[in-house]
Amino acid sequence: MGTPAIELKNITKRFAKVLANDNVSMTIGEGEVVALLGENGAGKSTIMKILYGLYHATSGKIFIDGQEKVITNPKEAMSLGISMIQQHFSLVPAHTVTENIILGNCKGKIDYKAKEKEVQELADYYHFDVPAGEYVKNLTVGTQQKVEILKALYLKARILIMDEPTAVLTPQESETLMQFIRDYVAKGNSVVFITHKMKEVIEVSDRIIVMRNGRVCGQIEKDEVATIDEATLAYKMIGHDLDELQMPGEEDYSKRKKRVVVEHVSIQPKDQVALLSDISFDIHEGEVFGFAGVSGNGQQELCEALYGARKLTSGKIMLDEEDISTLSVKERIKRGMGYVASDRYRYGMVADMSLSENMLLKASYLSRWIKHGIINWKKVDEDTETAIKDYTIKAPDHMISAGSLSGGNQQKVVVAREVDMGDSMIIFDQPTRGLDLGAINYVHKTILREKEQGKSILLVSTELSEIFSLSDRIAVLYKGKIMGIYKNTELTTEKIGLLMAGVDEKEEKHHEK
Amino acid sequence: MKNNKTKDFIIWTILAIVLGLFCSFVFLPMLDVNPITAVSIMFKDTFSDTFTIGNIFIKTAPLILTGLAFAFTYKANLYNIGAQGQFYTGCICASAASLALGGKLPGVLVILIAMICSMLGGAMVGFIIGFLKARFNANEFLISMMSTYVITFMMQLLLRTVLQESKHEYLKTDYLDSSTWLPKIIPGTSVSFGIVIAVIAAVGCWFLLYKTSIGYRIRVTGMNQEAARMSGINPKNQYMIAFAISGAIAGLAGLVEVNGMQHMLLTGFDTDIGSYGIGIAILANAHPLGVIPAALLFGFLQVGGTVLGHASDAPASVIDLMQGFVMLFVLMSFFFRRKIELRRLKQQKIAGEEAV
């Protein structure tokens, strides 16, 4: 193939304390569709944003056509023929297609007629059904994306990076997009396709690069792509460091009382795909119930539904034999539910408030620290100091703002509070995401300790090792449905990989025949 | 760290005020006024007799309250631009109650009733704004601003009809019965009990915001609405509560002005009191106790400016010039303060990382 169009060598990118890309190397050849596959937060977008000049690598080199280049901003990237289509479009809705496309690329007096003709010709050349004179606000999302692509093509891009391009498209629109990608690379250009959807990857790519935790963890070469199946890909994407598991004891919980019962819960927004459909499960006293699955398959919705932050379309949720389906978050907190949200910064804490104030967050209607509406700050401060000691939170005192702590210590604050609030049930949604090993270990120990106390625990995680080492029973969520509920010992990595990819067991057997 | 922040804030704000005043004096020669004599006149004459000093407090009292009104909603990340309207509502309610009951009931009782009426009136206007925001996601900035116009004209209407003086000559009410006047607290001046009410209100606001669960919920909503929702706090309720309280405080300013100073209601008075309140709240960084010195400064500038106007050829608009410059510099100081804070945080972080 000669010199690749683009070669990234040993790129490392560090954000404050997070290692987003760790020694990533890859090549993109001419006339090739490369898929960058990985879970959310695997570092796919980061590496491409470095190539596009939006981020700057901490270390590493970029070669374009064999020559080393330093790309400091998107403008430079564009002049090298690299263009990136972001997940969120950067179009001006109140302008026409033509105006959007020539934006920033024209000087002096503009001959709109000529430009419009030029744009229309370009669109027709690629068989894009885009009216050049129409206002962007009147276009569908799919067409808007085409405008974004045209914008890149207008600048003579030869390497097109697309970040999750099909996320917003209907199946038909996706099909047209795939068609375009094939046409486009046939003309000697290259496409990098960032996605976590396995199906389309197999469909369109020449080569697949799998990323996990900021590293390239696998490549599927041209000749293998045709034969690979989704389960293998899922397995690669999620990781195989599953050997060193310490399974929890095979205790039989079925004789203990059921604290949480969820029956046929569905959430169906109007005119949209169901977020959750017909979810039923129960959690016994002292049991950890794990939810595995690729993120974005309804996990957050499920947690929020349990906690009362989302309305159910149908179904019932029982806590300690009481129907809580229609109770507010406030009422559920009163009944001893704790919730460690996956996005702690957004849902779990107030960054500008002190640690004490954050400890009080969920208790503002409870009488624990408040008498006749007046807060007993002394007691809150004392309890916060105790939590700082108990959880070895690295903080000078209870006065410091939560936002000034590191991610791991912030999470410890949130966990400390929720464990404290959740007397009957605690929901952990990706409790260790973005934490360092020490903090992860601590959170795991806390979960097991609370389990010992007879609380029911719901654990959502995309880390299979975490699910396996903590849960007594495991359910797999795929597109808002439970693919099956298994005892921890019943599942193998292969099996869970298949379930996470949405392959049903029966279907599987069918295939084997 | 917290101490550092407060210290920074005080130093920078004082610096900004001094610079702002300095800059406004630089303009005085253009008006044929010698800036140095102007400064000396302003300070000497203002503080020369107790009556003028008293005037500062008279001006300060309602300013504290309108400043508080803005600061309070600001803590919920809301903007109550309509303190002026809520203030007028308070004026109307206070004067109506005092006129109706004055002389018939003991003065103290009437004042208390008028106080409750003025606060309820303001609270109602505030609540409506908060309700519209919560229910229809209306822009509270615009609604609160427009509500001022509505109320101003409603006041005109009332002054032409039911509230108009017995002679039916001017757009004003009769004098309130002297038993309903707020008592004077400093002999030799017109300083009324209003300033005490204002200071108590400021302390009350501080207590409410920082020591009670109601205030805590309002602050949480202001700083992270999503986290509030996830903690069982309904942000929409907080909007309504915050706006109602804010309106009540602004309404109370109405009582302080009507029963404490004017002793009647007339058209088109204190037209800037709401907007000064915004400036004062910003000057105080929206801290309820900080509002007191900020309002004092504004009170002093107003009195000093008037004195200057009388003693020299400087036009009355010099006051606005001074206030404008002070505000400008205070806002700029926010920017610099933030920069310094960021740099300090960065250094701390680097130090922290190196330690690891």
PDB file of N, CA and C in Angstrom, chain A residues 122-167:
ATOM      1  N   LEU A 122     -21.756  20.136  -6.480  1.00  0.00           N
ATOM      2  CA  LEU A 122     -21.017  19.256  -5.576  1.00  0.00           C
ATOM      3  C   LEU A 122     -21.955  18.220  -4.962  1.00  0.00           C
ATOM      4  N   ALA A 123     -23.115  18.687  -4.531  1.00  0.00           N
ATOM      5  CA  ALA A 123     -24.090  17.787  -3.918  1.00  0.00           C
ATOM      6  C   ALA A 123     -24.542  16.734  -4.919  1.00  0.00           C
ATOM      7  N   ASP A 124     -24.809  17.162  -6.141  1.00  0.00           N
ATOM      8  CA  ASP A 124     -25.278  16.228  -7.153  1.00  0.00           C
ATOM      9  C   ASP A 124     -24.209  15.196  -7.492  1.00  0.00           C
ATOM     10  N   TYR A 125     -22.974  15.653  -7.488  1.00  0.00           N
ATOM     11  CA  TYR A 125     -21.861  14.777  -7.829  1.00  0.00           C
ATOM     12  C   TYR A 125     -21.819  13.576  -6.882  1.00  0.00           C
ATOM     13  N   TYR A 126     -22.147  13.834  -5.616  1.00  0.00           N
ATOM     14  CA  TYR A 126     -22.147  12.748  -4.634  1.00  0.00           C
ATOM     15  C   TYR A 126     -23.543  12.164  -4.424  1.00  0.00           C
ATOM     16  N   HIS A 127     -24.449  12.478  -5.306  1.00  0.00           N
ATOM     17  CA  HIS A 127     -25.837  11.990  -5.220  1.00  0.00           C
ATOM     18  C   HIS A 127     -26.493  12.371  -3.904  1.00  0.00           C
ATOM     19  N   PHE A 128     -26.199  13.553  -3.428  1.00  0.00           N
ATOM     20  CA  PHE A 128     -26.832  14.039  -2.207  1.00  0.00           C
ATOM     21  C   PHE A 128     -28.080  14.822  -2.579  1.00  0.00           C
ATOM     22  N   ASP A 129     -29.157  14.483  -1.953  1.00  0.00           N
ATOM     23  CA  ASP A 129     -30.401  15.202  -2.218  1.00  0.00           C
ATOM     24  C   ASP A 129     -30.473  16.404  -1.285  1.00  0.00           C
ATOM     25  N   VAL A 130     -29.643  17.404  -1.569  1.00  0.00           N
ATOM     26  CA  VAL A 130     -29.583  18.574  -0.698  1.00  0.00           C
ATOM     27  C   VAL A 130     -29.911  19.828  -1.503  1.00  0.00           C
ATOM     28  N   PRO A 131     -30.960  20.559  -1.143  1.00  0.00           N
ATOM     29  CA  PRO A 131     -31.261  21.811  -1.849  1.00  0.00           C
ATOM     30  C   PRO A 131     -30.333  22.932  -1.362  1.00  0.00           C
ATOM     31  N   ALA A 132     -29.512  23.461  -2.247  1.00  0.00           N
ATOM     32  CA  ALA A 132     -28.476  24.411  -1.841  1.00  0.00           C
ATOM     33  C   ALA A 132     -29.038  25.729  -1.333  1.00  0.00           C
ATOM     34  N   GLY A 133     -30.262  26.060  -1.738  1.00  0.00           N
ATOM     35  CA  GLY A 133     -30.802  27.360  -1.345  1.00  0.00           C
ATOM     36  C   GLY A 133     -31.689  27.309  -0.102  1.00  0.00           C
ATOM     37  N   GLU A 134     -31.893  26.118   0.428  1.00  0.00           N
ATOM     38  CA  GLU A 134     -32.822  25.962   1.553  1.00  0.00           C
ATOM     39  C   GLU A 134     -32.172  26.362   2.873  1.00  0.00           C
ATOM     40  N   TYR A 135     -32.995  26.829   3.825  1.00  0.00           N
ATOM     41  CA  TYR A 135     -32.463  27.145   5.146  1.00  0.00           C
ATOM     42  C   TYR A 135     -32.202  25.868   5.922  1.00  0.00           C
ATOM     43  N   VAL A 136     -31.125  25.837   6.653  1.00  0.00           N
ATOM     44  CA  VAL A 136     -30.732  24.625   7.359  1.00  0.00           C
ATOM     45  C   VAL A 136     -31.789  24.212   8.376  1.00  0.00           C
ATOM     46  N   LYS A 137     -32.448  25.198   8.986  1.00  0.00           N
ATOM     47  CA  LYS A 137     -33.440  24.861  10.022  1.00  0.00           C
ATOM     48  C   LYS A 137     -34.605  24.042   9.464  1.00  0.00           C
ATOM     49  N   ASN A 138     -34.827  24.114   8.127  1.00  0.00           N
ATOM     50  CA  ASN A 138     -35.939  23.369   7.542  1.00  0.00           C
ATOM     51  C   ASN A 138     -35.551  21.950   7.137  1.00  0.00           C
ATOM     52  N   LEU A 139     -34.304  21.583   7.344  1.00  0.00           N
ATOM     53  CA  LEU A 139     -33.846  20.282   6.877  1.00  0.00           C
ATOM     54  C   LEU A 139     -33.958  19.234   7.976  1.00  0.00           C
ATOM     55  N   THR A 140     -34.074  17.972   7.571  1.00  0.00           N
ATOM     56  CA  THR A 140     -34.069  16.888   8.551  1.00  0.00           C
ATOM     57  C   THR A 140     -32.643  16.685   9.054  1.00  0.00           C
ATOM     58  N   VAL A 141     -32.537  15.949  10.151  1.00  0.00           N
ATOM     59  CA  VAL A 141     -31.218  15.712  10.733  1.00  0.00           C
ATOM     60  C   VAL A 141     -30.295  15.021   9.738  1.00  0.00           C
ATOM     61  N   GLY A 142     -30.859  14.063   9.001  1.00  0.00           N
ATOM     62  CA  GLY A 142     -30.053  13.335   8.037  1.00  0.00           C
ATOM     63  C   GLY A 142     -29.486  14.258   6.968  1.00  0.00           C
ATOM     64  N   THR A 143     -30.319  15.172   6.491  1.00  0.00           N
ATOM     65  CA  THR A 143     -29.867  16.103   5.460  1.00  0.00           C
ATOM     66  C   THR A 143     -28.853  17.081   6.038  1.00  0.00           C
ATOM     67  N   GLN A 144     -29.092  17.489   7.281  1.00  0.00           N
ATOM     68  CA  GLN A 144     -28.130  18.391   7.925  1.00  0.00           C
ATOM     69  C   GLN A 144     -26.752  17.747   7.980  1.00  0.00           C
ATOM     70  N   GLN A 145     -26.753  16.451   8.240  1.00  0.00           N
ATOM     71  CA  GLN A 145     -25.464  15.764   8.277  1.00  0.00           C
ATOM     72  C   GLN A 145     -24.804  15.797   6.908  1.00  0.00           C
ATOM     73  N   LYS A 146     -25.637  15.661   5.872  1.00  0.00           N
ATOM     74  CA  LYS A 146     -25.079  15.741   4.525  1.00  0.00           C
ATOM     75  C   LYS A 146     -24.470  17.112   4.280  1.00  0.00           C
ATOM     76  N   VAL A 147     -25.119  18.142   4.811  1.00  0.00           N
ATOM     77  CA  VAL A 147     -24.571  19.483   4.655  1.00  0.00           C
ATOM     78  C   VAL A 147     -23.200  19.551   5.325  1.00  0.00           C
ATOM     79  N   GLU A 148     -23.103  18.945   6.512  1.00  0.00           N
ATOM     80  CA  GLU A 148     -21.815  18.900   7.206  1.00  0.00           C
ATOM     81  C   GLU A 148     -20.759  18.213   6.334  1.00  0.00           C
ATOM     82  N   ILE A 149     -21.173  17.114   5.721  1.00  0.00           N
ATOM     83  CA  ILE A 149     -20.224  16.388   4.874  1.00  0.00           C
ATOM     84  C   ILE A 149     -19.839  17.249   3.673  1.00  0.00           C
ATOM     85  N   LEU A 150     -20.828  17.906   3.091  1.00  0.00           N
ATOM     86  CA  LEU A 150     -20.556  18.778   1.930  1.00  0.00           C
ATOM     87  C   LEU A 150     -19.567  19.876   2.304  1.00  0.00           C
ATOM     88  N   LYS A 151     -19.722  20.375   3.526  1.00  0.00           N
ATOM     89  CA  LYS A 151     -18.827  21.410   4.005  1.00  0.00           C
ATOM     90  C   LYS A 151     -17.379  20.921   3.936  1.00  0.00           C
ATOM     91  N   ALA A 152     -17.207  19.680   4.332  1.00  0.00           N
ATOM     92  CA  ALA A 152     -15.869  19.093   4.299  1.00  0.00           C
ATOM     93  C   ALA A 152     -15.417  18.883   2.855  1.00  0.00           C
ATOM     94  N   LEU A 153     -16.350  18.398   2.034  1.00  0.00           N
ATOM     95  CA  LEU A 153     -15.994  18.109   0.653  1.00  0.00           C
ATOM     96  C   LEU A 153     -15.671  19.387  -0.104  1.00  0.00           C
ATOM     97  N   TYR A 154     -16.366  20.442   0.235  1.00  0.00           N
ATOM     98  CA  TYR A 154     -16.148  21.742  -0.413  1.00  0.00           C
ATOM     99  C   TYR A 154     -14.702  22.185  -0.201  1.00  0.00           C
ATOM    100  N   LEU A 155     -14.151  21.800   0.950  1.00  0.00           N
ATOM    101  CA  LEU A 155     -12.766  22.162   1.257  1.00  0.00           C
ATOM    102  C   LEU A 155     -11.796  21.102   0.745  1.00  0.00           C
ATOM    103  N   LYS A 156     -12.304  20.237  -0.096  1.00  0.00           N
ATOM    104  CA  LYS A 156     -11.482  19.197  -0.720  1.00  0.00           C
ATOM    105  C   LYS A 156     -10.848  18.281   0.315  1.00  0.00           C
ATOM    106  N   ALA A 157     -11.638  17.851   1.276  1.00  0.00           N
ATOM    107  CA  ALA A 157     -11.125  16.922   2.270  1.00  0.00           C
ATOM    108  C   ALA A 157     -10.890  15.578   1.621  1.00  0.00           C
ATOM    109  N   ARG A 158      -9.795  14.949   1.987  1.00  0.00           N
ATOM    110  CA  ARG A 158      -9.585  13.595   1.466  1.00  0.00           C
ATOM    111  C   ARG A 158      -9.597  12.565   2.592  1.00  0.00           C
ATOM    112  N   ILE A 159      -9.583  13.070   3.810  1.00  0.00           N
ATOM    113  CA  ILE A 159      -9.746  12.166   4.945  1.00  0.00           C
ATOM    114  C   ILE A 159     -10.886  12.698   5.811  1.00  0.00           C
ATOM    115  N   LEU A 160     -11.905  11.911   5.888  1.00  0.00           N
ATOM    116  CA  LEU A 160     -13.102  12.350   6.582  1.00  0.00           C
ATOM    117  C   LEU A 160     -13.225  11.555   7.873  1.00  0.00           C
ATOM    118  N   ILE A 161     -13.278  12.284   8.998  1.00  0.00           N
ATOM    119  CA  ILE A 161     -13.465  11.597  10.274  1.00  0.00           C
ATOM    120  C   ILE A 161     -14.907  11.809  10.696  1.00  0.00           C
ATOM    121  N   MET A 162     -15.617  10.745  10.995  1.00  0.00           N
ATOM    122  CA  MET A 162     -17.015  10.908  11.417  1.00  0.00           C
ATOM    123  C   MET A 162     -17.188  10.338  12.809  1.00  0.00           C
ATOM    124  N   ASP A 163     -17.664  11.186  13.715  1.00  0.00           N
ATOM    125  CA  ASP A 163     -17.848  10.767  15.104  1.00  0.00           C
ATOM    126  C   ASP A 163     -19.287  10.310  15.303  1.00  0.00           C
ATOM    127  N   GLU A 164     -19.474   9.047  15.503  1.00  0.00           N
ATOM    128  CA  GLU A 164     -20.809   8.460  15.705  1.00  0.00           C
ATOM    129  C   GLU A 164     -21.819   9.002  14.696  1.00  0.00           C
ATOM    130  N   PRO A 165     -21.558   8.843  13.408  1.00  0.00           N
ATOM    131  CA  PRO A 165     -22.421   9.516  12.428  1.00  0.00           C
ATOM    132  C   PRO A 165     -23.836   8.957  12.378  1.00  0.00           C
ATOM    133  N   THR A 166     -24.018   7.715  12.754  1.00  0.00           N
ATOM    134  CA  THR A 166     -25.351   7.135  12.595  1.00  0.00           C
ATOM    135  C   THR A 166     -26.208   7.272  13.848  1.00  0.00           C
ATOM    136  N   ALA A 167     -25.633   7.858  14.891  1.00  0.00           N
ATOM    137  CA  ALA A 167     -26.362   7.937  16.161  1.00  0.00           C
ATOM    138  C   ALA A 167     -27.699   8.641  16.004  1.00  0.00           C
TER     139      ALA A 167
END
